[in-house]
Every structure is written in C-alpha cells, then in structure tokens.
mmCIF file with all atom_site columns, C-alpha atoms in Angstrom:
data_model
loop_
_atom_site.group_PDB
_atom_site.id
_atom_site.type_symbol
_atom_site.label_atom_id
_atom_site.label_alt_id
_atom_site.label_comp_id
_atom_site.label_asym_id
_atom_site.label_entity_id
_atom_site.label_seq_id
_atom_site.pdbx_PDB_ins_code
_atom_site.Cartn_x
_atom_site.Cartn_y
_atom_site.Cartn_z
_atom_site.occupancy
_atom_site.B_iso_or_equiv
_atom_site.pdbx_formal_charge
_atom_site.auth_seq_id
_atom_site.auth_comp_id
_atom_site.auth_asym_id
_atom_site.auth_atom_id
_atom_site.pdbx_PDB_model_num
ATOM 1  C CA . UNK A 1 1  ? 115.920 158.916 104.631 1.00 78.00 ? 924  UNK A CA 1
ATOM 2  C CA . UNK A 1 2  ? 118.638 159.964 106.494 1.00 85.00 ? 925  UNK A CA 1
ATOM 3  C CA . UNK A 1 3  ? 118.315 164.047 105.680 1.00 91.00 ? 926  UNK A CA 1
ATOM 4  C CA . UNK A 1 4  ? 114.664 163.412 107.692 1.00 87.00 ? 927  UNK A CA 1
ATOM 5  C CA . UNK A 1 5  ? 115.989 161.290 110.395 1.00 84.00 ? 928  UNK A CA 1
ATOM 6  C CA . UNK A 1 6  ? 118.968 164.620 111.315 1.00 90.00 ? 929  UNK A CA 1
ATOM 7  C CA . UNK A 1 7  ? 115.964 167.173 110.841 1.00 91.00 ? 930  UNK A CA 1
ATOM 8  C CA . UNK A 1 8  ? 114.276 164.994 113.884 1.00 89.00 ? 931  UNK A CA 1
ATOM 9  C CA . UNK A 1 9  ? 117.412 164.287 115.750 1.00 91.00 ? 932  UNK A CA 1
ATOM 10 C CA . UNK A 1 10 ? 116.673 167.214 118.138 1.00 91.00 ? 933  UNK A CA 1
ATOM 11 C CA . UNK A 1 11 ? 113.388 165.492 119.274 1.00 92.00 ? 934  UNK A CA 1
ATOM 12 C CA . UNK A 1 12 ? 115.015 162.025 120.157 1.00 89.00 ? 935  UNK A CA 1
ATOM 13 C CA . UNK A 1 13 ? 116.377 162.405 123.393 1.00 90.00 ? 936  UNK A CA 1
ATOM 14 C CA . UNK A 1 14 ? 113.108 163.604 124.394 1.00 92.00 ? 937  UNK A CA 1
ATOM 15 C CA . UNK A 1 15 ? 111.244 160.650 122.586 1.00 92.00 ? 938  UNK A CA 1
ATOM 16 C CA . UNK A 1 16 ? 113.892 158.339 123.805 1.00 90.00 ? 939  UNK A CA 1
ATOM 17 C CA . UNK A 1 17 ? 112.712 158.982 127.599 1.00 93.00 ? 940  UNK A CA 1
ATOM 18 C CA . UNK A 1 18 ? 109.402 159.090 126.948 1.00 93.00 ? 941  UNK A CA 1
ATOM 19 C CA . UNK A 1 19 ? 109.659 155.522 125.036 1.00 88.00 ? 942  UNK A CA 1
ATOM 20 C CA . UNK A 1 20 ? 111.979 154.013 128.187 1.00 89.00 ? 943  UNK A CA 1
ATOM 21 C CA . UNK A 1 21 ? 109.896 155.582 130.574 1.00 93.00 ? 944  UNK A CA 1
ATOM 22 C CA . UNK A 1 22 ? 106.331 153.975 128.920 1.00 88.00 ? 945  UNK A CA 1
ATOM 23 C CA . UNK A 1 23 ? 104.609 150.870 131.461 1.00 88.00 ? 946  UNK A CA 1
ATOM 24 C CA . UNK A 1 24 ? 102.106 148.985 129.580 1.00 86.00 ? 947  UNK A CA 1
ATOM 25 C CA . UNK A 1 25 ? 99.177  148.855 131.520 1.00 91.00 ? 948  UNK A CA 1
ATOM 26 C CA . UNK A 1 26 ? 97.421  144.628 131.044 1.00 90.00 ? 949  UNK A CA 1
ATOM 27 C CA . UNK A 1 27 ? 94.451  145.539 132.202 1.00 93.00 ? 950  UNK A CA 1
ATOM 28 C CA . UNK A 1 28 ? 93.784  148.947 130.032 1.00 93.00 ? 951  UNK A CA 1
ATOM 29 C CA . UNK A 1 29 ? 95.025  146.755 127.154 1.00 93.00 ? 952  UNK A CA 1
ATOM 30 C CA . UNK A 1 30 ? 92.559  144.201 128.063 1.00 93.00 ? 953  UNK A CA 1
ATOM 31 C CA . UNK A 1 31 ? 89.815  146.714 127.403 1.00 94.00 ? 954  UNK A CA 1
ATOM 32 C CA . UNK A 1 32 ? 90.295  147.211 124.040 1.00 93.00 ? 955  UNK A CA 1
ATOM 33 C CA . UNK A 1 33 ? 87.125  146.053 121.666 1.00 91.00 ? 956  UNK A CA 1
ATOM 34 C CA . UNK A 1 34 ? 88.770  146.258 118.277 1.00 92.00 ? 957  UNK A CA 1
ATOM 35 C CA . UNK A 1 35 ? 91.049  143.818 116.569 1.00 93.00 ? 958  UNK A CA 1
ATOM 36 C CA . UNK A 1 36 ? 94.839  144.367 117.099 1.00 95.00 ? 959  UNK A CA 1
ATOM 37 C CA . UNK A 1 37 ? 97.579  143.186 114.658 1.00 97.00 ? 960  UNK A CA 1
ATOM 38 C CA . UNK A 1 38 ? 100.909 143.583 116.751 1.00 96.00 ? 961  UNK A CA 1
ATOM 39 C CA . UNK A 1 39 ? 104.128 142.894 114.291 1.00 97.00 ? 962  UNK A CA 1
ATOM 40 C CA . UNK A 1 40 ? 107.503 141.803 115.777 1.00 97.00 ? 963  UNK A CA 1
ATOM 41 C CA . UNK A 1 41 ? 111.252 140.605 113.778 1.00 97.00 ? 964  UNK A CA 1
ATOM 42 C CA . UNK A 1 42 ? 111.746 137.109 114.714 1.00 97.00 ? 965  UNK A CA 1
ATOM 43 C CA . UNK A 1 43 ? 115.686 138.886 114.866 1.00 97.00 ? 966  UNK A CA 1
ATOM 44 C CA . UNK A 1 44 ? 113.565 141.939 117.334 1.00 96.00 ? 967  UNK A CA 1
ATOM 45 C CA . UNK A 1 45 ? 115.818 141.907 120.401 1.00 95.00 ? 968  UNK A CA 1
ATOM 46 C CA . UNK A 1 46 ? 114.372 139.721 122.973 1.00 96.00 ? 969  UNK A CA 1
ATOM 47 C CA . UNK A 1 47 ? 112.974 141.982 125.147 1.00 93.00 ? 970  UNK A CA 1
ATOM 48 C CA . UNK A 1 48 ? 111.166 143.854 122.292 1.00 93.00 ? 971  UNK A CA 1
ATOM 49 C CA . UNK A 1 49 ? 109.905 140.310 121.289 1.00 95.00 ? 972  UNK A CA 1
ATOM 50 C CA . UNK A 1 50 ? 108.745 139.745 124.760 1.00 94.00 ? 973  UNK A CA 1
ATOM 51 C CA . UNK A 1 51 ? 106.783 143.113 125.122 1.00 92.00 ? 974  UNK A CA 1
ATOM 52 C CA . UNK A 1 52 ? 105.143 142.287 121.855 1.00 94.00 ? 975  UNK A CA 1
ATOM 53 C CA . UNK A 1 53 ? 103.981 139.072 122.917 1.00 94.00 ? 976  UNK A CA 1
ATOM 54 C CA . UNK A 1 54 ? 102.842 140.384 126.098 1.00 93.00 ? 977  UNK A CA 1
ATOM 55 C CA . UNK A 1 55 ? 100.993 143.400 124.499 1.00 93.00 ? 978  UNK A CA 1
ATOM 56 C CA . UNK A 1 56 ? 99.102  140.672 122.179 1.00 94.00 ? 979  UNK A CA 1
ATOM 57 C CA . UNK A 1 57 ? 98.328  138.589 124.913 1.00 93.00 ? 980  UNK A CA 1
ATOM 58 C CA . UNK A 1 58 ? 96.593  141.369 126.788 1.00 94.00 ? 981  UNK A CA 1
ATOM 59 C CA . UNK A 1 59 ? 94.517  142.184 124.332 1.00 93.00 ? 982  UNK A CA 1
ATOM 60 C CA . UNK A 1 60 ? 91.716  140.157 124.126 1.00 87.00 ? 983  UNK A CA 1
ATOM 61 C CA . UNK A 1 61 ? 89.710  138.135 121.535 1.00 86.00 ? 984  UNK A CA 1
ATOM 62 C CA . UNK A 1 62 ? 90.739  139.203 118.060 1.00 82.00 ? 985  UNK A CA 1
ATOM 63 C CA . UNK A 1 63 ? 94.486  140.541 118.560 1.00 90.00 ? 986  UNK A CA 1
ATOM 64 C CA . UNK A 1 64 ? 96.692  138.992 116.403 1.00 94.00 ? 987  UNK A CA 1
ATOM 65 C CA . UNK A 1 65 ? 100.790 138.438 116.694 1.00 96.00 ? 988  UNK A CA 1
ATOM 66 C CA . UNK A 1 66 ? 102.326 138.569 113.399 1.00 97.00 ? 989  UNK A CA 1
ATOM 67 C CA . UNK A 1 67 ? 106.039 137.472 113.217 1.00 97.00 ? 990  UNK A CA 1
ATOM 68 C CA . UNK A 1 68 ? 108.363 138.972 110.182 1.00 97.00 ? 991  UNK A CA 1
ATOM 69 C CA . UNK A 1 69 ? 110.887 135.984 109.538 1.00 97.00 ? 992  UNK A CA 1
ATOM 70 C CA . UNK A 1 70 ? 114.245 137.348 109.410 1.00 97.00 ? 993  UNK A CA 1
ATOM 71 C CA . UNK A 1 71 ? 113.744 140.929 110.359 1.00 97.00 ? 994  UNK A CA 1
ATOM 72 C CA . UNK A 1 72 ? 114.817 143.292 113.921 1.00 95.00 ? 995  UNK A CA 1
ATOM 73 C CA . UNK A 1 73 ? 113.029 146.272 114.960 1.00 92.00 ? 996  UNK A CA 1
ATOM 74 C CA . UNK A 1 74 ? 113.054 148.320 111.933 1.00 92.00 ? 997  UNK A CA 1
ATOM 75 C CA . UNK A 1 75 ? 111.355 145.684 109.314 1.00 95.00 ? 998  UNK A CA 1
ATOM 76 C CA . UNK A 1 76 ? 109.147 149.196 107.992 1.00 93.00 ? 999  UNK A CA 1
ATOM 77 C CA . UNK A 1 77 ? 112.587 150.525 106.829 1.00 93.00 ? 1000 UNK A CA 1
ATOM 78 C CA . UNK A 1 78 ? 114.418 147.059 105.436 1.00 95.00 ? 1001 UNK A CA 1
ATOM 79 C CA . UNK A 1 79 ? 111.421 145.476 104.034 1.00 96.00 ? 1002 UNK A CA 1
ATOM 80 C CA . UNK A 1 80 ? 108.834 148.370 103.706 1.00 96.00 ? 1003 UNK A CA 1
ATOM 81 C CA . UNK A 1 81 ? 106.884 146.183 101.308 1.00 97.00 ? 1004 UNK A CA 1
ATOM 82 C CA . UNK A 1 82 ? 106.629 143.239 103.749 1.00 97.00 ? 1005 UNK A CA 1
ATOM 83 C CA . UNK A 1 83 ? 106.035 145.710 106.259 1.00 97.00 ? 1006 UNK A CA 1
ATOM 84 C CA . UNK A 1 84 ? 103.373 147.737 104.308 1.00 97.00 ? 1007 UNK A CA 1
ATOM 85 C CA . UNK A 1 85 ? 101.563 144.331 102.805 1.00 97.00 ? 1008 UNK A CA 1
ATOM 86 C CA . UNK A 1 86 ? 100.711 142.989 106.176 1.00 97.00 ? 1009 UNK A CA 1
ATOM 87 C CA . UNK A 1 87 ? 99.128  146.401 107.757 1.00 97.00 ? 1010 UNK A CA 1
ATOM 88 C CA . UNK A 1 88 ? 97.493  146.806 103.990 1.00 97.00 ? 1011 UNK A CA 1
ATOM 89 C CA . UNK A 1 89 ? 95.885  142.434 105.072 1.00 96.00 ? 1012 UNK A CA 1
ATOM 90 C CA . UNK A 1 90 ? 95.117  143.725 108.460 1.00 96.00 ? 1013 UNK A CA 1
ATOM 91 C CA . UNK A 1 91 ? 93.209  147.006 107.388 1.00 95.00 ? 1014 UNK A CA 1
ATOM 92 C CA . UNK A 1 92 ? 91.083  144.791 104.396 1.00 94.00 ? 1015 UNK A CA 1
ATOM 93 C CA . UNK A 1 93 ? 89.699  142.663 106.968 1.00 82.00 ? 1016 UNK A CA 1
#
C-alpha cells in the first residue's frame, strides 16, 4: 500500500485543493432519483460526520446513512472487509 500511495503523492496537493475547495450543492443533491448509501466512522472527525449526514439528508427518498462502529475516515483501508461487505449489501439490493 504504501509504494502506491508515494507513486500518487505528486497528485495530492492538487487533489487536496480540489477536495477543500468542493461546496455541496442541497438542492442538486436533492435531485438525485437513485438510492444512495453514504458510509461514515462513528470515530470520522466531526465535521466529516456532519457533511455525511448532511449529504444523506439531501438526498431524498431512498438514501441511506450507514455508520461503521469504531472506525475514522479510512474504514476501506482498516477494515476493507467491513468496508467492502456493506457496498457488496448496497449493490445486491
């Protein structure tokens, strides 16, 4: 894992601002037709557990919040089973 994460370190910076400089838009989220799992670390720093919930609440009807007990931010890399398990559930339905 980490030989692939230096071979991307010169993109990060540039991904970095992109990511900081992102505004969710409510009412283009509110648009969307097709079911949305969202998946947030009950251990996610606060704001990240805040935009999450937001996000899901925008979306309407069918979008889904999904909380991984125990994890932060980067559940897909400390439980990748857990991780991969619930997008697996969410694709089967």
């Amino acid at each position: 894992m980490w030989q692939r994460r230096i071979e991307i370190a010169p993109t990060l910076v540039r991904e970095g601002r992109t990511v900081n400089a992102y505004t969710a838009d409510p009412a283009r989220l509110g648009q969307l037709k097709m079911p949305v799992r969202f998946l947030v670390g009950t251990v996610s720093p606060a704001a990240l557990q805040a935009s999450t919930a937001a996000a899901a609440a925008a979306v309407p009807g069918s979008s889904e919040l999904v909380e991984l007990v125990g994890q932060g931010h980067t559940a897909i890399d400390t439980v990748p089973d857990e991780f991969v398990a619930q997008v697996l559930a969410f694709l089967k339905n």
